[in-house]
Coordinates of C-alpha atoms in Angstrom, one line a residue:
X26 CA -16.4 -12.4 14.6
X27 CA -16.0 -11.9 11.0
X28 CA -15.0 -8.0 9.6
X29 CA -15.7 -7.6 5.9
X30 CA -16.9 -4.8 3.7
X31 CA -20.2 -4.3 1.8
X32 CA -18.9 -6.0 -1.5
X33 CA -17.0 -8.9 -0.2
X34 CA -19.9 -9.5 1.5
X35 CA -22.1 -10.1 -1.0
X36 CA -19.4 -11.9 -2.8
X37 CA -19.0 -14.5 -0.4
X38 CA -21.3 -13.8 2.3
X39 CA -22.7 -17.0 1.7
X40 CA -19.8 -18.9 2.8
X41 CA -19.1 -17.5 5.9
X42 CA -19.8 -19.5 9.2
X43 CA -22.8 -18.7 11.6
X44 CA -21.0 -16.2 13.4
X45 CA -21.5 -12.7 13.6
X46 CA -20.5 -10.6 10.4
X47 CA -19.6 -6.4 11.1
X48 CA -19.5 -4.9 7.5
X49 CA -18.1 -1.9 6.6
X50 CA -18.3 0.4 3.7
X51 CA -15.3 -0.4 0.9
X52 CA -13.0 2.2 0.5
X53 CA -10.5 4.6 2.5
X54 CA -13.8 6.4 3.7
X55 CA -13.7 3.8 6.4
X56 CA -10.6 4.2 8.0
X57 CA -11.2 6.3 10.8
X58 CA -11.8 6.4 14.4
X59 CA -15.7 6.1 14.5
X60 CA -15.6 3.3 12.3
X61 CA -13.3 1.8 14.7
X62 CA -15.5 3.1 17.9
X63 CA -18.6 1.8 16.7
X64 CA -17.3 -1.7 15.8
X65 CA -15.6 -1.8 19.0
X66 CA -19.3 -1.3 20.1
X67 CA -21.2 -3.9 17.9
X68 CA -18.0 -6.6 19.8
X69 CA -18.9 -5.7 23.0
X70 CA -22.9 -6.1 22.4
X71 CA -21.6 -10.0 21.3
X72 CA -20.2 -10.2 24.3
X73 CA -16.7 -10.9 22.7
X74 CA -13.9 -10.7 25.4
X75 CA -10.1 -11.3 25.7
X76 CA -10.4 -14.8 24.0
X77 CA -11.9 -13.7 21.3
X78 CA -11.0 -13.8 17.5
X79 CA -11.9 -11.0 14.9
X80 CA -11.4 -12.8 10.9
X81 CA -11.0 -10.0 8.5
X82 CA -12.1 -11.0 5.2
X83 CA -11.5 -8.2 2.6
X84 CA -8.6 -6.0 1.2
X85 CA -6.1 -3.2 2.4
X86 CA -9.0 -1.4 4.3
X87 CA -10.5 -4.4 5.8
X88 CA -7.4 -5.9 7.4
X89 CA -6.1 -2.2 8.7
X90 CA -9.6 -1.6 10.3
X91 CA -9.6 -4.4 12.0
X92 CA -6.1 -5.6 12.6
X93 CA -6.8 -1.7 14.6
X94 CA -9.6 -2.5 16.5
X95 CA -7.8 -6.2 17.2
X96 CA -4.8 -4.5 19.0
X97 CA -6.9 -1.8 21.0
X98 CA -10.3 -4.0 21.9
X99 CA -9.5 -4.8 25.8
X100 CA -6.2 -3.9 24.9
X101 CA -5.7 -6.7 22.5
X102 CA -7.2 -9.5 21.2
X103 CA -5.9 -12.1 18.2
X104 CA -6.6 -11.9 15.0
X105 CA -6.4 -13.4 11.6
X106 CA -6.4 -12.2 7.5
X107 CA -8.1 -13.6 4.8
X108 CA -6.8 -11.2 1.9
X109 CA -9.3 -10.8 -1.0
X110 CA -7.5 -8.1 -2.8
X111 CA -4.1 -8.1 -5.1
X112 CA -3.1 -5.0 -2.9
X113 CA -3.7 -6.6 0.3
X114 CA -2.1 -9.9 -1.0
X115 CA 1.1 -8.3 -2.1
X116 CA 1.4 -5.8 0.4
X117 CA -1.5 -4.5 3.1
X118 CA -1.8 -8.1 4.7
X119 CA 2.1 -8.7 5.7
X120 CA 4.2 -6.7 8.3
X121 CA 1.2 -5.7 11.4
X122 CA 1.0 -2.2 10.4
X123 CA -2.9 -1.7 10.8
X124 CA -3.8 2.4 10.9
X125 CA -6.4 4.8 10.3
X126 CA -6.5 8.7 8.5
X127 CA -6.5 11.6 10.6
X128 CA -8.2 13.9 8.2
X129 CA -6.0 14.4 5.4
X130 CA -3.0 13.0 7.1
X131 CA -3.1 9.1 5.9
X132 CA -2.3 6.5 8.7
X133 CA -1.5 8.7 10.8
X134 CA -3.2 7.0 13.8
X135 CA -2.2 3.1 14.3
X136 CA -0.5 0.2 15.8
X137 CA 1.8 -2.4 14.6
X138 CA 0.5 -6.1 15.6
X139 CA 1.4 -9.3 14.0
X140 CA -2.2 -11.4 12.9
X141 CA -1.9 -15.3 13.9
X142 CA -2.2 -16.1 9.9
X143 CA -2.9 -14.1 6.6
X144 CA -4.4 -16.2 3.8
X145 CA -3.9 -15.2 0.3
X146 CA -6.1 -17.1 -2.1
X147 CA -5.3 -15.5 -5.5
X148 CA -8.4 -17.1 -7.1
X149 CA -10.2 -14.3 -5.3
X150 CA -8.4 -12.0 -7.7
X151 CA -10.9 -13.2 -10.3
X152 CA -14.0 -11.2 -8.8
X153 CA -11.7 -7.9 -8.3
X154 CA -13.0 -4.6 -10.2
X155 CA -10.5 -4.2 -13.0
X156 CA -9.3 -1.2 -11.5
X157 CA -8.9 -2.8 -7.7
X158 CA -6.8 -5.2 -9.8
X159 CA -4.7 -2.4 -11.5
X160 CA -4.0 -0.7 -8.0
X161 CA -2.7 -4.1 -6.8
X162 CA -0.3 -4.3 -9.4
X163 CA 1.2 -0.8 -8.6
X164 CA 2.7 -2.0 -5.2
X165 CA 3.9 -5.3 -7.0
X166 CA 5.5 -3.1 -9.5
X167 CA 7.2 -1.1 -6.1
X168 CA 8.6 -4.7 -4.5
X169 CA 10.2 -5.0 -7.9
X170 CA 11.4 -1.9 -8.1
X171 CA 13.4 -2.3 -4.2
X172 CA 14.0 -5.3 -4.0
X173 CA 14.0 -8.0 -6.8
X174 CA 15.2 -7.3 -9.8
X175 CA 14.3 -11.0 -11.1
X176 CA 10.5 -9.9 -10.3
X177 CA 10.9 -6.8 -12.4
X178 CA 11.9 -8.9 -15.2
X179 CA 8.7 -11.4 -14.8
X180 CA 6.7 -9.0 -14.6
X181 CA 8.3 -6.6 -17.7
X182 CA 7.6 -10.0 -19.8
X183 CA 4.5 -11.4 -18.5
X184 CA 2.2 -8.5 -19.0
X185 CA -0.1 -10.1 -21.1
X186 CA -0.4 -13.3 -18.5
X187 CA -0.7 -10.5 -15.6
X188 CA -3.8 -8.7 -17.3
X189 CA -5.3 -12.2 -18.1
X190 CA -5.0 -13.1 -14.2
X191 CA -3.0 -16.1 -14.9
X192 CA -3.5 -18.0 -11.2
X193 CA -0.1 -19.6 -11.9
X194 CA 1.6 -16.7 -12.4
X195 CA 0.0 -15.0 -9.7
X196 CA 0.4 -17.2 -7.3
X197 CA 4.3 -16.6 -8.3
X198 CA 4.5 -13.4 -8.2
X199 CA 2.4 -13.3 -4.6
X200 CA 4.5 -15.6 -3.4
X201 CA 7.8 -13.4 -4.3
X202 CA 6.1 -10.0 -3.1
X203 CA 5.4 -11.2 0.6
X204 CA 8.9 -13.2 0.9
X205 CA 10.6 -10.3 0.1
X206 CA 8.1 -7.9 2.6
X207 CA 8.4 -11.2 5.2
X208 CA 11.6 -10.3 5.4
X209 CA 12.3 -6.8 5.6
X210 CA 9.7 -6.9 8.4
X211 CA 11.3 -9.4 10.0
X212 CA 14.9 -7.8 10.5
X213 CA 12.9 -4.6 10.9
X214 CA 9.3 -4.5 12.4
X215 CA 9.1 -1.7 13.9
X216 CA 10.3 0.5 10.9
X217 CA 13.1 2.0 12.3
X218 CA 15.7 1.5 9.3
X219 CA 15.8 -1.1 6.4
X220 CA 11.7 -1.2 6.5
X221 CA 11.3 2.4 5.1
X222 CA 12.3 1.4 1.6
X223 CA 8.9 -0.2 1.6
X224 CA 7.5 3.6 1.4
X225 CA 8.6 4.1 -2.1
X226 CA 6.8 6.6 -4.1
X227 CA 4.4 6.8 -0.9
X228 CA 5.9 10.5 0.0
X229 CA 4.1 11.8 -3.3
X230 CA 1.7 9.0 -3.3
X231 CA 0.2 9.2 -0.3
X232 CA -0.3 13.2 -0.9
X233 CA -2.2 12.5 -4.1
X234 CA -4.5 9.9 -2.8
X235 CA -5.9 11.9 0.3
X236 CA -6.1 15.4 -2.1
X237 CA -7.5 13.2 -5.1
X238 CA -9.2 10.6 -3.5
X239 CA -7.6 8.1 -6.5
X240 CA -7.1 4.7 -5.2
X241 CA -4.2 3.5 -3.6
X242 CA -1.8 1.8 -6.5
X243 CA -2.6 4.5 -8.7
X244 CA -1.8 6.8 -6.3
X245 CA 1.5 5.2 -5.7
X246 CA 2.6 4.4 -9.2
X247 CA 2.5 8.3 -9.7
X248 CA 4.6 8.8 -6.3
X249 CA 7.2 6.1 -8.3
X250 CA 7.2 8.3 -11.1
X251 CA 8.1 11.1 -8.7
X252 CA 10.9 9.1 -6.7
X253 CA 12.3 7.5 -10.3
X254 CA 12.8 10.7 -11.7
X255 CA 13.8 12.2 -8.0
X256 CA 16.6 9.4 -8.3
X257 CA 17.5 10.2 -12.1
X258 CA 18.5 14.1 -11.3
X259 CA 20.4 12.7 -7.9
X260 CA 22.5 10.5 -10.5
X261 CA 21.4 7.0 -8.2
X262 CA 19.8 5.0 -11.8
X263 CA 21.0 6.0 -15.6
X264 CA 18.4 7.4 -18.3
X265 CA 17.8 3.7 -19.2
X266 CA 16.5 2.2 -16.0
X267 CA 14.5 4.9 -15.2
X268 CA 12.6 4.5 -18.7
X269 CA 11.6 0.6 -17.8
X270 CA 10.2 1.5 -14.6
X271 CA 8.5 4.3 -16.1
X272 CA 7.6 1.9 -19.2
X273 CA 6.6 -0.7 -17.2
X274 CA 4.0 1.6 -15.1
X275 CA 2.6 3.0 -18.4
X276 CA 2.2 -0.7 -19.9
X277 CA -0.8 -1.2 -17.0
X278 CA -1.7 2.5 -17.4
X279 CA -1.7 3.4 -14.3
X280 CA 0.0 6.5 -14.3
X281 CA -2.5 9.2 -14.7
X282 CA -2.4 12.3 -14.8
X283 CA -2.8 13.6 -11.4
X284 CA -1.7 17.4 -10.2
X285 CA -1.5 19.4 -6.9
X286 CA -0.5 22.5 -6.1
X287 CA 3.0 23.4 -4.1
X288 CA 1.2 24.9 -1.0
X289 CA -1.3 20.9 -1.0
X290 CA 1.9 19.0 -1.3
X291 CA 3.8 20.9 1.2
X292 CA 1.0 20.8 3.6
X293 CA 0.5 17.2 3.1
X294 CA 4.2 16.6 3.6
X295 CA 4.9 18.7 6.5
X296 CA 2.4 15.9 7.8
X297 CA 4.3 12.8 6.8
X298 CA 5.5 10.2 9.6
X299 CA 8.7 10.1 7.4
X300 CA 9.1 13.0 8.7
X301 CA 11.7 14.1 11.6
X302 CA 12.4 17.9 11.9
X303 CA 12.9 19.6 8.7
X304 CA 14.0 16.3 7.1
X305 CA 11.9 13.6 5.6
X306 CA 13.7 9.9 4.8
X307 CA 12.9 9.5 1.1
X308 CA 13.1 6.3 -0.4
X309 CA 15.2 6.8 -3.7
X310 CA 15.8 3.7 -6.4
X311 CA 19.7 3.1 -7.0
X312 CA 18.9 1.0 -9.8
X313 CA 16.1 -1.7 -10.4
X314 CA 16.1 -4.2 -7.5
X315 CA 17.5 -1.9 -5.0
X316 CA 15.9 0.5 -3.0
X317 CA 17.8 3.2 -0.8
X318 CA 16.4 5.8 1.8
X319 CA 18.2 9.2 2.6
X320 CA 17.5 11.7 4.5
X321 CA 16.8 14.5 2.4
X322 CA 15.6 18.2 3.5
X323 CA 12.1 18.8 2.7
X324 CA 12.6 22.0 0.8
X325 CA 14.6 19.9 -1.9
X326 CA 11.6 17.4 -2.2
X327 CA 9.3 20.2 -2.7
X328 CA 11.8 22.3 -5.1
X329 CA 12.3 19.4 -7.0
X330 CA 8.3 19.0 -7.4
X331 CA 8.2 22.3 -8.8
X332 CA 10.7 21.2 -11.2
X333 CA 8.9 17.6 -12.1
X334 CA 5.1 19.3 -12.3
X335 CA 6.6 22.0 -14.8
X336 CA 7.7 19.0 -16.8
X337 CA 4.6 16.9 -16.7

């Protein structure tokens, strides 16, 4: 069976085989459990059993939705990605993590499970909303950011290529982005060390997109705003590097300006799988091209928040 959502589907719909299509609403609205329940449902009416094969054809949501109900349907069945999205493509589609929200807690329900293949066809980046494209670039900007400093550099000098959609470059740069994820997942699947540097600006991030309801990269570029200036004051990057990243966010506007109060972000925090006791690893930058997670209190996150939202 094919999973997509409303849009892709009437994007390319007509190109799908004569198999049956489940299609979901776009957005984070879908990740949840009776989503997951009632698709789990419509497999079981097809008579789909432990051979079968669920193709998700779509972005972030899409693959997490189903790369869920893949690893829980009769207690697992295969899968596969076709990645439609520049988020998905640089990030969403590698590494198995599939989830869904628990309220206001994001992914905080899920499984990790490898799909057999992920295709990422940038000339599918031409039909993207301008802002879908924008929140891609966010968590291209993030790989960058902790892990290739040569990446950080293309991108810095191809912004007027990058807006275009130049399918060389991107091709390049979404090439780079899931090398570098293929292989912190693969000396760390399970997210038990190296792989939490792949949560930068996602502390902050993640607390603004389920209060706000902004999409993901935006989101995220403000939670790298947060973490670069959270890495400033802890003296890991000088005044200079911390003005490129934030530079280099503000050249593809996606910073916005986004607020919540103390109490929200403490709430949401308190909530965070990065969480362990009354410490949260936080993924710090100690200079462009390396990321770095410590285990920080949470009461210095939050104190330094109150610090950072007087200043914004």
């Amino acid at each position: 069976v094919i999973i997509t959502d409303d849009n892709v589907n009437r994007l390319y719909g007509n190109k799908f085989p004569k198999i049956p299509v489940f299609s979901i609403k776009p957005g984070e609205a879908s990740k949840k459990l009776e989503v997951i329940e009632s698709l789990a449902a419509k497999l079981l009416e097809e008579g789909i059993d432990r051979s079968g094969f669920i193709l998700a054809a779509g972005g972030g949501v899409v693959c997490d939705v189903a790369g869920f109900l893949a690893s829980i349907y009769m207690r697992g069945i295969r899968c596969g990605y076709i990645s439609s999205t520049l988020l998905s493509q640089v990030d969403a589609s590698t590494g198995g993590k599939n989830g869904v929200n628990l309220g206001d807690a994001k992914n905080m329900l899920g499984t990790i499970r490898q799909p057999e293949f992920v295709i990422c066809d940038t000339q599918m980046l031409q039909t993207l909303p301008e802002q879908e494209y924008l929140s891609g670039l966010a968590e291209l900007i993030k790989t960058a950011i902790i892990g290739d400093k040569e990446l950080f550099d293309l991108i810095e000098r191809s912004s007027e290529k990058i807006l275009s959609r130049n399918s060389q470059l991107l091709n390049t740069l979404v090439a780079k982005s899931v090398r570098f994820k293929g292989l912190v997942v693969s000396e760390d699947e399970m997210e038990t060390g190296v792989r939490r540097i792949l949560n930068f600006g996602h502390t902050y991030g993640h607390a603004i997109e389920m209060q706000k309801g902004v999409k993901h990269g935006f989101a995220v570029a403000s939670g790298m705003e947060f973490a670069t200036e959270f890495s400033f004051q802890k003296g890991l990057i000088n005044s200079e590097e911390k003005i490129r990243i934030i530079k280099l966010l503000d050249r593809f506007k996606l910073i916005e300006k986004l607020d919540i109060s103390y109490d929200q972000l403490e709430k949401l925090v308190l909530h965070d799988k990065k969480k362990t006791g009354s410490e949260i690893h936080f993924v710090f930058t100690n200079g462009i091209g390396k990321g770095i997670v410590k285990k920080v209190p949470v009461k210095d996150v939050l104190d330094f928040y109150k610090r950072f939202r007087a200043n914004k």
